[in-house]
Coordinates of C-alpha atoms in Angstrom, one line a residue:
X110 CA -12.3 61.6 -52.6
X111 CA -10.4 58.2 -53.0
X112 CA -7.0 58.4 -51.6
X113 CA -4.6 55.6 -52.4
X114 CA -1.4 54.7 -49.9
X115 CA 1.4 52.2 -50.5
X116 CA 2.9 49.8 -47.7
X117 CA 5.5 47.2 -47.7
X118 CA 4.0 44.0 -45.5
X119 CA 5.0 40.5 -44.9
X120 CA 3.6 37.6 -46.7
X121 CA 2.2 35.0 -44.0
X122 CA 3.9 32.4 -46.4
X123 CA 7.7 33.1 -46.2
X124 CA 9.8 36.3 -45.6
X125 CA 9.0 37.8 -48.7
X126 CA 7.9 41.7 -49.1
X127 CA 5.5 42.8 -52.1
X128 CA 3.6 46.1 -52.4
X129 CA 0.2 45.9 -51.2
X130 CA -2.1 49.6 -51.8
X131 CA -4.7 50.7 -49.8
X132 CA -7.4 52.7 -51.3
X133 CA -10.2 53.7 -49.1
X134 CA -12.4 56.3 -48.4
X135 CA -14.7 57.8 -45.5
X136 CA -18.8 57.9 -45.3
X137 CA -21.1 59.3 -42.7
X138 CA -23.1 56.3 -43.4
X139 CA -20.7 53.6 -43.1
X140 CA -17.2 55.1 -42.0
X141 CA -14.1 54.1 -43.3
X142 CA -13.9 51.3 -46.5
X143 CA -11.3 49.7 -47.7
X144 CA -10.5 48.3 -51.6
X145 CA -6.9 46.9 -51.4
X146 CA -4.9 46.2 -54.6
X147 CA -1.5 44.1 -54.8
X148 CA 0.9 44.6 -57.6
X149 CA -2.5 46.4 -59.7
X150 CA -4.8 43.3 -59.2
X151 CA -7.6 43.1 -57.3
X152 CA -6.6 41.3 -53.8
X153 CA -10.1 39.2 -53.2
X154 CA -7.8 36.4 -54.6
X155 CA -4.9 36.9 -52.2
X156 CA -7.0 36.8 -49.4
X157 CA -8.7 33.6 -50.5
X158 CA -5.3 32.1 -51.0
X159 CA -4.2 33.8 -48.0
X160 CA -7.2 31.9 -46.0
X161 CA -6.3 28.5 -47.7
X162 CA -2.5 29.1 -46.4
X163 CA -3.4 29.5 -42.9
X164 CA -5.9 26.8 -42.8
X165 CA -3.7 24.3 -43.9
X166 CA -0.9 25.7 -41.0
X167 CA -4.2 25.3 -38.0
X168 CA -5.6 21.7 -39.3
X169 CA -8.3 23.2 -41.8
X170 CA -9.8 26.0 -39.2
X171 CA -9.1 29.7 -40.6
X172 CA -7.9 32.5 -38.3
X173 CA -9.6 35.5 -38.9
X174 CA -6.6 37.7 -38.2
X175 CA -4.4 36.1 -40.5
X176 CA -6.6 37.9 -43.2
X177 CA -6.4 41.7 -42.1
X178 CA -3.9 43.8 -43.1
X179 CA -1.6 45.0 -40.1
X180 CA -1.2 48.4 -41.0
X181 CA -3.4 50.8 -42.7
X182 CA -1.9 54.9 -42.5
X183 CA -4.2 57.4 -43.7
X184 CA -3.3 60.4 -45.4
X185 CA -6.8 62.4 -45.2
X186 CA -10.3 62.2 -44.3
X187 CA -12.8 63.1 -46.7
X188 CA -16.2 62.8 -46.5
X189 CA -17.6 61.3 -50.0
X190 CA -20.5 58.6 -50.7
X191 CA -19.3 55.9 -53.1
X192 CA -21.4 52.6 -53.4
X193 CA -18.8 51.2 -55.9
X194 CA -16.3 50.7 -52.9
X195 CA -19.1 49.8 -50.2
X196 CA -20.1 47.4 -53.1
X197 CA -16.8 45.8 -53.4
X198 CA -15.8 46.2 -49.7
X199 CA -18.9 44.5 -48.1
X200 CA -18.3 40.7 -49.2
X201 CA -14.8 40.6 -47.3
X202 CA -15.9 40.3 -43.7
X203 CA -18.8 38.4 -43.0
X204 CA -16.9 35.2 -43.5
X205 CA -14.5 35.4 -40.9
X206 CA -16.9 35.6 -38.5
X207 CA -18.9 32.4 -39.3
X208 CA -15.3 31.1 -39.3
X209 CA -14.5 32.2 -35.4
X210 CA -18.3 30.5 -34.8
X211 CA -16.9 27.3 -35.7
X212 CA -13.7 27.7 -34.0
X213 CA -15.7 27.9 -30.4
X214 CA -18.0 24.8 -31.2
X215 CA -14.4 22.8 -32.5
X216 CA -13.3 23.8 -29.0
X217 CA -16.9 23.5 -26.9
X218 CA -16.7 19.5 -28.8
X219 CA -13.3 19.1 -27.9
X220 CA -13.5 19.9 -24.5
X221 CA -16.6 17.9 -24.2
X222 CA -15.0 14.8 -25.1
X223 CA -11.9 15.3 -22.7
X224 CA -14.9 15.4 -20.2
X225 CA -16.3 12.3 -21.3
X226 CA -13.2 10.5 -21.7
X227 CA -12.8 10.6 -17.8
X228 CA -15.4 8.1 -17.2
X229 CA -12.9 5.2 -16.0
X230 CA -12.1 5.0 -12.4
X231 CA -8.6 6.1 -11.4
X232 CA -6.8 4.7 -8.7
X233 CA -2.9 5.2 -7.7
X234 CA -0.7 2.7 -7.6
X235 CA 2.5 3.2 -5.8
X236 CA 5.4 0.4 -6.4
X237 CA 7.1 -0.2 -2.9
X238 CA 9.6 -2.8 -1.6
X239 CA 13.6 -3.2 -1.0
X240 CA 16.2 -1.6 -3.0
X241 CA 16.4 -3.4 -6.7
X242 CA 13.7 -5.8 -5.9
X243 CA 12.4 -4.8 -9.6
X244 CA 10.3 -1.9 -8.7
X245 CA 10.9 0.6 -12.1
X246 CA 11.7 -3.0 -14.2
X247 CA 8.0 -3.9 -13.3
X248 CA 6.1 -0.4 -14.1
X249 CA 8.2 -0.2 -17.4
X250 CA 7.2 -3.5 -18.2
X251 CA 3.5 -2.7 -17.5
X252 CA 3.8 0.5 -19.8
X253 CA 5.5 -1.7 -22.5
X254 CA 3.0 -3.9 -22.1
X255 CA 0.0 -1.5 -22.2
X256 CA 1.5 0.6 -25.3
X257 CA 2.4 3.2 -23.7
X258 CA 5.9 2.5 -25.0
X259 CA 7.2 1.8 -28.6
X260 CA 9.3 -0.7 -29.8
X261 CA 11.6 1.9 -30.9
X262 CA 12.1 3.3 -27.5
X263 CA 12.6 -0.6 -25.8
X264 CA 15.4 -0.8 -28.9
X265 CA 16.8 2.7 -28.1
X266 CA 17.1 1.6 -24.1
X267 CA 18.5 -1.5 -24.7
X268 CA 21.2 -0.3 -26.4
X269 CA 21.8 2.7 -24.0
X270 CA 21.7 -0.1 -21.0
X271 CA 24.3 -2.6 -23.2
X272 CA 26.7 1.0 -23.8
X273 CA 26.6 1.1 -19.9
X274 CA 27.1 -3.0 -19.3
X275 CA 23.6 -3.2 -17.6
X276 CA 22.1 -5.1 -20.1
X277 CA 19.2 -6.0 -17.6
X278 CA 18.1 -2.2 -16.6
X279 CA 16.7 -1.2 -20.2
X280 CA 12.8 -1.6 -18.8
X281 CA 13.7 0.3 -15.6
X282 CA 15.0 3.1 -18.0
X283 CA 11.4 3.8 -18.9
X284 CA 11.0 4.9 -15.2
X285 CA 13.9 6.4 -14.2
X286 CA 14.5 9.1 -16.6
X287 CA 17.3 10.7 -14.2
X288 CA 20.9 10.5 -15.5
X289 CA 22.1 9.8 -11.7
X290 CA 19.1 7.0 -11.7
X291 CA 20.4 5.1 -14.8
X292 CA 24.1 5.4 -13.8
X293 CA 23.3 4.2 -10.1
X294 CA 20.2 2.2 -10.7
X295 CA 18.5 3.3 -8.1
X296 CA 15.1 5.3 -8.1
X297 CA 15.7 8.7 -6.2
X298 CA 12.8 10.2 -7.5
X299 CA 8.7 9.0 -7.6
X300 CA 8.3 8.2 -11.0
X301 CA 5.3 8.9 -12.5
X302 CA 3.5 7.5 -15.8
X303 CA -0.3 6.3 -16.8
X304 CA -1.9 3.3 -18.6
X305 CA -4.8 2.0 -19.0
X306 CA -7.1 -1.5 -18.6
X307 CA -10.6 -1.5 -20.1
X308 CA -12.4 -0.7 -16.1
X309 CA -9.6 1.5 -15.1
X310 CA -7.1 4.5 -15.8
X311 CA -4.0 3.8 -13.1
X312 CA -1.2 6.1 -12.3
X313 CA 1.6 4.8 -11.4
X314 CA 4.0 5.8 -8.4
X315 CA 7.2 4.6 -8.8
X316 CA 8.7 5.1 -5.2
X317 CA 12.6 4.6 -4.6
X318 CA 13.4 1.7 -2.2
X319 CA 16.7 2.9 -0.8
X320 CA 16.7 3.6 2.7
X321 CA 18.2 7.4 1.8
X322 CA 15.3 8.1 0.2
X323 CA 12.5 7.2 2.1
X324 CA 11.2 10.6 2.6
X325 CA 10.3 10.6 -1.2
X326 CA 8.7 7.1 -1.2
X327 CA 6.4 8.7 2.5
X328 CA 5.5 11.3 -0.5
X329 CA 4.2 8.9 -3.3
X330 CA 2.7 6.2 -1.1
X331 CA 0.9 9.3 0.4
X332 CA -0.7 9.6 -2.9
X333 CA -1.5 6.2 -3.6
X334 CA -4.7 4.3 -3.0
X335 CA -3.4 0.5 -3.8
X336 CA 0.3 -0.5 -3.3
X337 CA 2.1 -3.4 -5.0
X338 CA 4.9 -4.4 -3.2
X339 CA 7.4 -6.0 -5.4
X340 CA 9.9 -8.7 -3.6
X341 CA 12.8 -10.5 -5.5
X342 CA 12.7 -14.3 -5.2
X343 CA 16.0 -14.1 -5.7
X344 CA 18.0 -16.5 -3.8
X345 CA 20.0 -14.0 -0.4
X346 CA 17.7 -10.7 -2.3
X347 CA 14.4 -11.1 -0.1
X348 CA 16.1 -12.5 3.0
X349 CA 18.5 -8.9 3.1
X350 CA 15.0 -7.3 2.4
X351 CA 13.4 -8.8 5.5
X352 CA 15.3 -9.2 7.6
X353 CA 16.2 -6.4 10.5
X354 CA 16.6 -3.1 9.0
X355 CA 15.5 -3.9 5.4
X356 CA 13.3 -1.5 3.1
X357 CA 10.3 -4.9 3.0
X358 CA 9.4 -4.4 6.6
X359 CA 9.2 -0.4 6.6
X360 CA 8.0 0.2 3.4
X361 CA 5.2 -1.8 4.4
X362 CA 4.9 -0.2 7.9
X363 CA 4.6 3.0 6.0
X364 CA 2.2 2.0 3.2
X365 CA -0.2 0.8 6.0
X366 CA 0.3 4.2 7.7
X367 CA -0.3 6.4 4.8
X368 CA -3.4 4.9 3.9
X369 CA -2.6 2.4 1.6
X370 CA -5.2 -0.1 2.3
X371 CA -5.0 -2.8 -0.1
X372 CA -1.8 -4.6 -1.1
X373 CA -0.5 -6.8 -4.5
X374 CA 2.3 -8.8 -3.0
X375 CA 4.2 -9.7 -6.7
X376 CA 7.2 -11.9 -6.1
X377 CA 9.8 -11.0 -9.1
X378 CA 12.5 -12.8 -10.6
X379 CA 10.9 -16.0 -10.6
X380 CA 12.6 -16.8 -13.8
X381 CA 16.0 -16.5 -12.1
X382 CA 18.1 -19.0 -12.3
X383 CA 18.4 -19.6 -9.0
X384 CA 14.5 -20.1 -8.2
X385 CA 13.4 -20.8 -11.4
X386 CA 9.3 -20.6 -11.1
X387 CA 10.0 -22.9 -7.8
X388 CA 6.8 -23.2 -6.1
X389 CA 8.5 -24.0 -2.6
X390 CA 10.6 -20.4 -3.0
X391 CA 7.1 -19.0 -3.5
X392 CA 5.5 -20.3 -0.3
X393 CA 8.6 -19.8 1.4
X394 CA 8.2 -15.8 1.0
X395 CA 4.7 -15.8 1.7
X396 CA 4.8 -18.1 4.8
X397 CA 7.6 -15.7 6.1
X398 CA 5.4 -12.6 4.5
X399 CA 2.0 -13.5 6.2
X400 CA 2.6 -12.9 9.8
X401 CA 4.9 -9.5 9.5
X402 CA 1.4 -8.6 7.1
X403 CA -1.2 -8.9 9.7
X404 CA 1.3 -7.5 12.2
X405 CA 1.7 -4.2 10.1
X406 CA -2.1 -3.7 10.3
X407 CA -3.7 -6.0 7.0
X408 CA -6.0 -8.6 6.8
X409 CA -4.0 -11.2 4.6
X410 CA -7.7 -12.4 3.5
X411 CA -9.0 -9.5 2.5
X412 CA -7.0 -7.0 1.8
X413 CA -3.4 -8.6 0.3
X414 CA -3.1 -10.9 -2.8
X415 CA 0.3 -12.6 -3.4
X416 CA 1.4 -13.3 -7.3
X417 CA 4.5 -14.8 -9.2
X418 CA 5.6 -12.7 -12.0
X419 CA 8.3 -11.8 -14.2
X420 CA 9.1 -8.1 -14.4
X421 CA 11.9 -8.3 -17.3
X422 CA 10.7 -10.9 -19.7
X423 CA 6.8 -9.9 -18.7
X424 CA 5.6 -13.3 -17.5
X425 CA 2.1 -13.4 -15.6
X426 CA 1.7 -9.7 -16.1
X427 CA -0.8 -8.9 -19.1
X428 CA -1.7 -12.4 -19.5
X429 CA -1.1 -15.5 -17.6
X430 CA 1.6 -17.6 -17.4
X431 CA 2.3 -20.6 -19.6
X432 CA 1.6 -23.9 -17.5
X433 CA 4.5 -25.1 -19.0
X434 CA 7.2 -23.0 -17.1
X435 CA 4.7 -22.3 -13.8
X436 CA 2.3 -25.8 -14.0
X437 CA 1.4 -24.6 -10.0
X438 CA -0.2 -21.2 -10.7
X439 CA -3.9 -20.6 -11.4
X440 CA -4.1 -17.5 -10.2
X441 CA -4.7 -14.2 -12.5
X442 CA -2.2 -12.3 -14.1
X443 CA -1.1 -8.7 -12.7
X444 CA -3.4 -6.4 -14.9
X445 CA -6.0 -9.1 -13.8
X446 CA -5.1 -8.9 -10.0
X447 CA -5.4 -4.7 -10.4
X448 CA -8.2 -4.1 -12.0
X449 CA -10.2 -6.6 -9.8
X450 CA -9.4 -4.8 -6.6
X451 CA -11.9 -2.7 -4.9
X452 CA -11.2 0.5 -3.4
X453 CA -13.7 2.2 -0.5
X454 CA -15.6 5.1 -3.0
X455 CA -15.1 8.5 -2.1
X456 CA -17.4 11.3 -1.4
X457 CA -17.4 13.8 -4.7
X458 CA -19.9 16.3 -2.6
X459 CA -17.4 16.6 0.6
X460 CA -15.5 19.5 1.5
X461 CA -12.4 20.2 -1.5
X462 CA -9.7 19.0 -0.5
X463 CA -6.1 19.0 -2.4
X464 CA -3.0 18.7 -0.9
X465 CA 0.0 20.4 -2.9
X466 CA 2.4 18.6 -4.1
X467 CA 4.5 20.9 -6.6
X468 CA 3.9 24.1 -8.2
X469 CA 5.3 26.0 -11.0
X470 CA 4.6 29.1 -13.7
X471 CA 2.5 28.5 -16.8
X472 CA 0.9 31.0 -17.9
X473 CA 0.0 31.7 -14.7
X474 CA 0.5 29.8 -11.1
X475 CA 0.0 25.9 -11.8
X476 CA -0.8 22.9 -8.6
X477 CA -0.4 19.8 -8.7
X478 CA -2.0 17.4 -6.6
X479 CA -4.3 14.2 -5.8
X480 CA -8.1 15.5 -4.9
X481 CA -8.7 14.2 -1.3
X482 CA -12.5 15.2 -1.3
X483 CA -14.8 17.0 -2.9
X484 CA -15.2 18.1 -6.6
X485 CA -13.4 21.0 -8.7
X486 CA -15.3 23.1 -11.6
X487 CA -13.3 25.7 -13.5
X488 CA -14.5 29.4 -12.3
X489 CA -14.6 27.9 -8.7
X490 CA -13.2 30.4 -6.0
X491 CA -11.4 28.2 -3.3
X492 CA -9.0 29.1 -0.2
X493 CA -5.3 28.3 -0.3
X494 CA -4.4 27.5 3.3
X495 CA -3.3 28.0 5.4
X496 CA -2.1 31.7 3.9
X497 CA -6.2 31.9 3.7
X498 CA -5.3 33.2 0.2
X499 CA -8.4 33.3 -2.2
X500 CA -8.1 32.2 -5.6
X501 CA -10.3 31.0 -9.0
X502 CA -9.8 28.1 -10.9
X503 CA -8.8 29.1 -14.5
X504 CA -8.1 25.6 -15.9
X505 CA -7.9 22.0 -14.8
X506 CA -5.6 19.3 -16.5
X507 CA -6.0 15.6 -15.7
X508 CA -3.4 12.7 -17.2
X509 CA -2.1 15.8 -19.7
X510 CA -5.9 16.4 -21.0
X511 CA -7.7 19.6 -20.1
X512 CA -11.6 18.7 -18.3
X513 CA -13.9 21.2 -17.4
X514 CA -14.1 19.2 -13.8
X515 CA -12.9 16.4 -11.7
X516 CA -13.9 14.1 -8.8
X517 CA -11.4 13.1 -5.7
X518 CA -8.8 10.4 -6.6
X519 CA -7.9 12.0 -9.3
X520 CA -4.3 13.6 -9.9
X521 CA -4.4 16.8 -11.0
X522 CA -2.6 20.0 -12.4
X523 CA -4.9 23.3 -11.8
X524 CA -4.4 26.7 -13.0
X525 CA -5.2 29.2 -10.6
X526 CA -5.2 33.2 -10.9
X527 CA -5.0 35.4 -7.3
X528 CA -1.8 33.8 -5.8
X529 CA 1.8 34.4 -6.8
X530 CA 3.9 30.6 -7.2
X531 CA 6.7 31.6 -5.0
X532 CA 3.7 32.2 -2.0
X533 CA 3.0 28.5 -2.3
X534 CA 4.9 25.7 -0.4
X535 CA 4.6 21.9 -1.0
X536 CA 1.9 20.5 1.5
X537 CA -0.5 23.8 1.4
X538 CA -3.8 22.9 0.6
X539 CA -6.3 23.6 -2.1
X540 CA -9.6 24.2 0.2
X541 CA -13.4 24.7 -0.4
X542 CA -13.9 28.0 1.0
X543 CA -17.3 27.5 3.1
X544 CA -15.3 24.6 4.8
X545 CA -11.4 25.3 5.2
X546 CA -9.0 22.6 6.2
X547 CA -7.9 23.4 9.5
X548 CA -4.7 25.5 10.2
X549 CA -2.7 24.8 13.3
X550 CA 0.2 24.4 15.2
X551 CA -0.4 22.3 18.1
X552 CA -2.9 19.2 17.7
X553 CA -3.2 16.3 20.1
X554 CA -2.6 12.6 18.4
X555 CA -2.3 8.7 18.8
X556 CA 0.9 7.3 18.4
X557 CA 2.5 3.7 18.1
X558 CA 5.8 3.7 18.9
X559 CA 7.9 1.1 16.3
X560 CA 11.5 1.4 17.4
X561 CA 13.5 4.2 18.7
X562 CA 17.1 5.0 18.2
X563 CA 19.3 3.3 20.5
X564 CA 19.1 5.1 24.4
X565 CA 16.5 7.6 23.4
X566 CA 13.7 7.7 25.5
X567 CA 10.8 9.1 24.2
X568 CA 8.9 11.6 26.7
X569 CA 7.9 15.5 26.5
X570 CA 10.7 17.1 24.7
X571 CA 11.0 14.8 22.6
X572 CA 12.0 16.0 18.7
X573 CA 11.3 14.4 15.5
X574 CA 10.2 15.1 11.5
X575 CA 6.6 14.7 11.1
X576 CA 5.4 13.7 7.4
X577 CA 1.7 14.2 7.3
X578 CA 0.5 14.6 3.4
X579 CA 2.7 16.8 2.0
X580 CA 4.1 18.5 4.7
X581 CA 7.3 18.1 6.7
X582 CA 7.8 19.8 9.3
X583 CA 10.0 19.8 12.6
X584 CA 8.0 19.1 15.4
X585 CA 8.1 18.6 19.2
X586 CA 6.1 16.5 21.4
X587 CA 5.1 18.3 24.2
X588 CA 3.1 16.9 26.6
X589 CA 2.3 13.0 27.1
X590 CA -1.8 12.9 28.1
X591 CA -1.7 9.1 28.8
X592 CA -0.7 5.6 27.5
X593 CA -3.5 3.1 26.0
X594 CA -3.5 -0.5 27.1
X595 CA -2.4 -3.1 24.5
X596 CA -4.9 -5.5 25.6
X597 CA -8.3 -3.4 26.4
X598 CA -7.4 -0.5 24.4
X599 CA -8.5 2.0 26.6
X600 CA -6.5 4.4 28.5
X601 CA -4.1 3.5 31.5
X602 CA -5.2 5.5 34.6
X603 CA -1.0 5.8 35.5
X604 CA 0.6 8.6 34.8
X605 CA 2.5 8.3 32.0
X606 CA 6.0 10.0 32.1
X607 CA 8.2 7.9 29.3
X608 CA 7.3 5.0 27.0
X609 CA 9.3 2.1 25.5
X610 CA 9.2 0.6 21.9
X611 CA 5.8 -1.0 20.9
X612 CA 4.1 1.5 23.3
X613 CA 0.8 3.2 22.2
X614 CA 0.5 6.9 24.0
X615 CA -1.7 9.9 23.5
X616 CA 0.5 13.1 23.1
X617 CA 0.3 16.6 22.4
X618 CA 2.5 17.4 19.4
X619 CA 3.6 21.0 18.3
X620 CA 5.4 22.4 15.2
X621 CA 7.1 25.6 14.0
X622 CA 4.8 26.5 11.4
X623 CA 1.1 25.8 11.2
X624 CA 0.1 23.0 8.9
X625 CA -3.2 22.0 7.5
X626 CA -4.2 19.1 8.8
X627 CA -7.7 16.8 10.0
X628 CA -8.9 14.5 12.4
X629 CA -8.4 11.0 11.4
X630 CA -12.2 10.6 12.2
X631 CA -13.1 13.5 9.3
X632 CA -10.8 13.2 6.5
X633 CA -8.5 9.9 7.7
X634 CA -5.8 11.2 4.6
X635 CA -5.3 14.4 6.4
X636 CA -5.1 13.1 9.8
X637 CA -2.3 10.2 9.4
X638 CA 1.2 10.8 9.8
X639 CA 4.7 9.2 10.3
X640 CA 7.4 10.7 12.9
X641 CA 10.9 10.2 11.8
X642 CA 15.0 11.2 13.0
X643 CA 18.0 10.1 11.6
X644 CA 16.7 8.5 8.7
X645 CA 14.4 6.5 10.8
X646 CA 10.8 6.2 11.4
X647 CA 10.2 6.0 15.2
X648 CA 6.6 6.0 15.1
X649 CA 3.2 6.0 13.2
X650 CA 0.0 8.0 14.5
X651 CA -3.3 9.8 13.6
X652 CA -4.6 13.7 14.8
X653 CA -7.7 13.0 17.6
X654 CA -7.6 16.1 18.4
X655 CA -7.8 20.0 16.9
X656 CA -7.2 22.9 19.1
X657 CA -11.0 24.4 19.0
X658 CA -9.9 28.2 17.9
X659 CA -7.7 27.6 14.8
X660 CA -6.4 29.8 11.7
X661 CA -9.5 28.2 9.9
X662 CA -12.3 29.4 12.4

């Protein structure tokens, strides 16, 4: 028997009804069949159209779903042969499923060439130096430069800086995206954006240079592998950034501490009126730059380059200077100077390593982070620690593009299923799980003391901020092991009950919570850290030490 029902459905094309019947009927042989009619005419030609529709909505790939009916209600079940509706039924669905074939390999191609497109070495670059030096001017330049940024958007910000009488901010807008930023015109906030030379795929850092926020710029410069520090020529502008108590000298302190190895010295505002591409301003800052360099730990040779540039009008940065404003210069240009440098290479086989940076909900719990060590392949099974918290990788995103895996040095955003977002805390760590990161509370270190606040003495009892990665964390040192001598660099055989500014000492140091952390020997990213009170950092040091029964073991 052929039954025969009538629904009301929705067109996928609008918000129009129309009467769409059913008629089916029920074999042993094949079970249910449908013949569907729509307004008396056979339907073959609705679905076609139907197909058409939704391939033009999903860029020429049809959904199979879009073509079934959502609703079928049947009235009875009879059991009757008919090959006039198997012959009719049978042509409708073996299409669809050659369509869903191709729908895989479009996505297997695609995520093959996100893969591929990954080939580029990365490196960080974090912009450091004293408050309105140029920093965010600079990096918007560079992404202006790079076309990362429309002439539309430059036209948009220029007239948003003009509205606000900062006619000379509009490239720093590009960076600082905050409200509070563009009304202040300071960076509060690391900025982050991406460009790209022909050698290299670079992520900028755009780290704030006030002295309030120096806990931010600790957390970009301890994701950064090359720093530029930007200084204004500027006539008064580098001196207050020099001298005692300016952002030049600690930034740079701090860079050298986190790990920042190699160093673009860019002196800005050269086109100011008041230097005005002058080549004695130019050796003037690097003269007075050279000494405090090596002092903080670089080798000026080797390690630091020094450049004139422009940040605002873009001069030196993509492509030399004209001779006729800078006659002196022969040097390369900024994009020049960075893709040129060379970087130690990393181990892809080591340990994983990731420390957290942020996390939020999509679609699950999402990381963020810069790989450390090691390699990450989605379906991996790593540890979360130091909640030893076992998770699987369900997708990995690099610069905004989904890859099936990624090396260390590169910034990503990983899915993971297993863990809950609000059991994750800024400065856990991602971990392999055959070789954890340590877990602990107590570690014994190396620290330089730089300066202490004024009639503090710094002994056992002493209480400070430690920044190490990602984590900050309260801490107390607890016991001082010995002092090293400055001139043989070994250890004093004097009991050591106090030291003084400049001092190097061997300490104990304990926290409140356990933190995942390395020796400096192992994994030097995860073993370097900077003590800080007051808004002050007192000294710099690395982990010797790991208590030998931890919350890894």
């Amino acid at each position: 028997m052929v039954q025969q029902v009538a629904k009301e459905s929705v067109g996928t094309k609008g918000n129009h009804k129309r009467t769409t019947i059913f008629t089916y009927t029920h074999t042993k042989r094949t079970g249910f069949r449908f013949i569907l009619y729509a307004e008396g005419k056979d339907i073959e030609e609705d679905i076609r159209s139907l197909q058409l529709d939704s391939a033009e909505e999903n860029n020429g790939v049809v959904n199979p779903g879009d073509a079934r009916p959502e609703e079928v209600e049947v009235v009875d079940k009879m059991e009757e042969d008919s090959e006039e509706v198997q012959a009719v039924s049978q042509p409708v669905h073996p299409e669809p499923k050659v369509k869903h074939k191709e729908v895989s390999a479009v996505e297997d191609a695609e995520s093959q060439q996100e893969t591929e497109g990954n080939n580029k070495r990365h490196l960080n670059v974090v912009f450091i130096g004293h408050v309105d030096a140029g920093k965010s001017t600079t990096g918007g330049q560079i992404l202006f430069l790079s076309g990362q940024v429309d002439d539309r958007t430059i036209q948009k910000y220029e007239k948003e800086a003009k509205d606000k009488s900062r006619e000379s901010w509009y490239m720093a807008y590009i960076m600082d995206t905050n409200e509070e930023e563009r009304i202040k015109g300071k960076t509060v906030e690391v900025g982050r954006a991406h460009f790209e030379t022909e050698t290299t795929r670079f992520t900028i850092l755009d780290a704030p240079g006030h002295k309030s926020y120096v806990p931010n710029m600790i957390s970009g410069a301890s994701q950064a592998d090359i720093g530029v520090l930007v200084i204004s020529a500027r006539k008064g502008e580098f001196e207050t950034g020099f001298e005692k108590g300016g952002q030049t000298r600690e930034h740079v302190m701090l860079a050298k501490t986190l790990g920042v190895t190699k160093l673009l010295l860019v002196v800005n505002k050269m086109d100011d009126h008041t230097v005005n591409w002058s080549k004695e301003r130019y050796d003037e800052i690097e003269s007075k730059m050279t000494p405090f360099l090596k002092a903080s730990g670089y080798n000026v040779k080797k390690d630091v380059q020094f450049l004139p540039i422009s940040g605002l009008m873009g001069l030196n940065m993509k492509t030399r200077v004209d001779k006729s404003l800078c006659p002196w210069w022969n040097g390369p240009c900024l994009f020049e100077a960075l893709d040129r440098i060379e970087i130690t290479p990393r181990d892809p086989n080591g340990p994983f390593r990731m420390p957290i940076i942020d996390k939020f909900k999509d679609m699950g719990t999402v990381v963020m982070g810069k790989v450390e060590s090691g390699s990450v392949r989605e379906g991996d099974s790593l540890l979360v620690m130091p909640n030893k918290a076992q998770v699987k990788v369900l997708a990995i995103y690099c610069d905004d593009n989904r890859v099936r895996h990624a090396g260390p040095g590169e910034n990503l955003r990983i899915r993971l299923s297993g863990i809950e977002e609000e059991d994750i805390l800024s400065g856990f760590v991602l971990s392999s799980v055959a070789k954890p990161v340590a877990a602990v509370t107590e570690f014994i270190a190396q620290l330089q003391i730089l300066e202490l606040l004024d009639n503090a003495i710094f002994t056992a009892g002493y209480k400070a901020v430690l920044h190490i990665h990602a984590v900050v964390e309260e801490c107390e040192i607890v016991e001082l092991l010995h002092q090293i001598d400055l001139k043989t660099k070994k250890p004093m055989k004097k009991k050591v009950l106090f030291v003084k500014n400049g001092a190097i000492v061997v300490c104990r140091i304990q926290v409140n919570n356990s933190i995942c952390t390395e020796k400096f020997a192992d994994f030097a990213q995860l073993g370097r850290f900077t003590l800080r009170t007051e808004g002050k950092t007192v000294a710099v040091g690395k982990v010797t030490e790991l208590p030998t029964v931890s919350s890894s073991a």
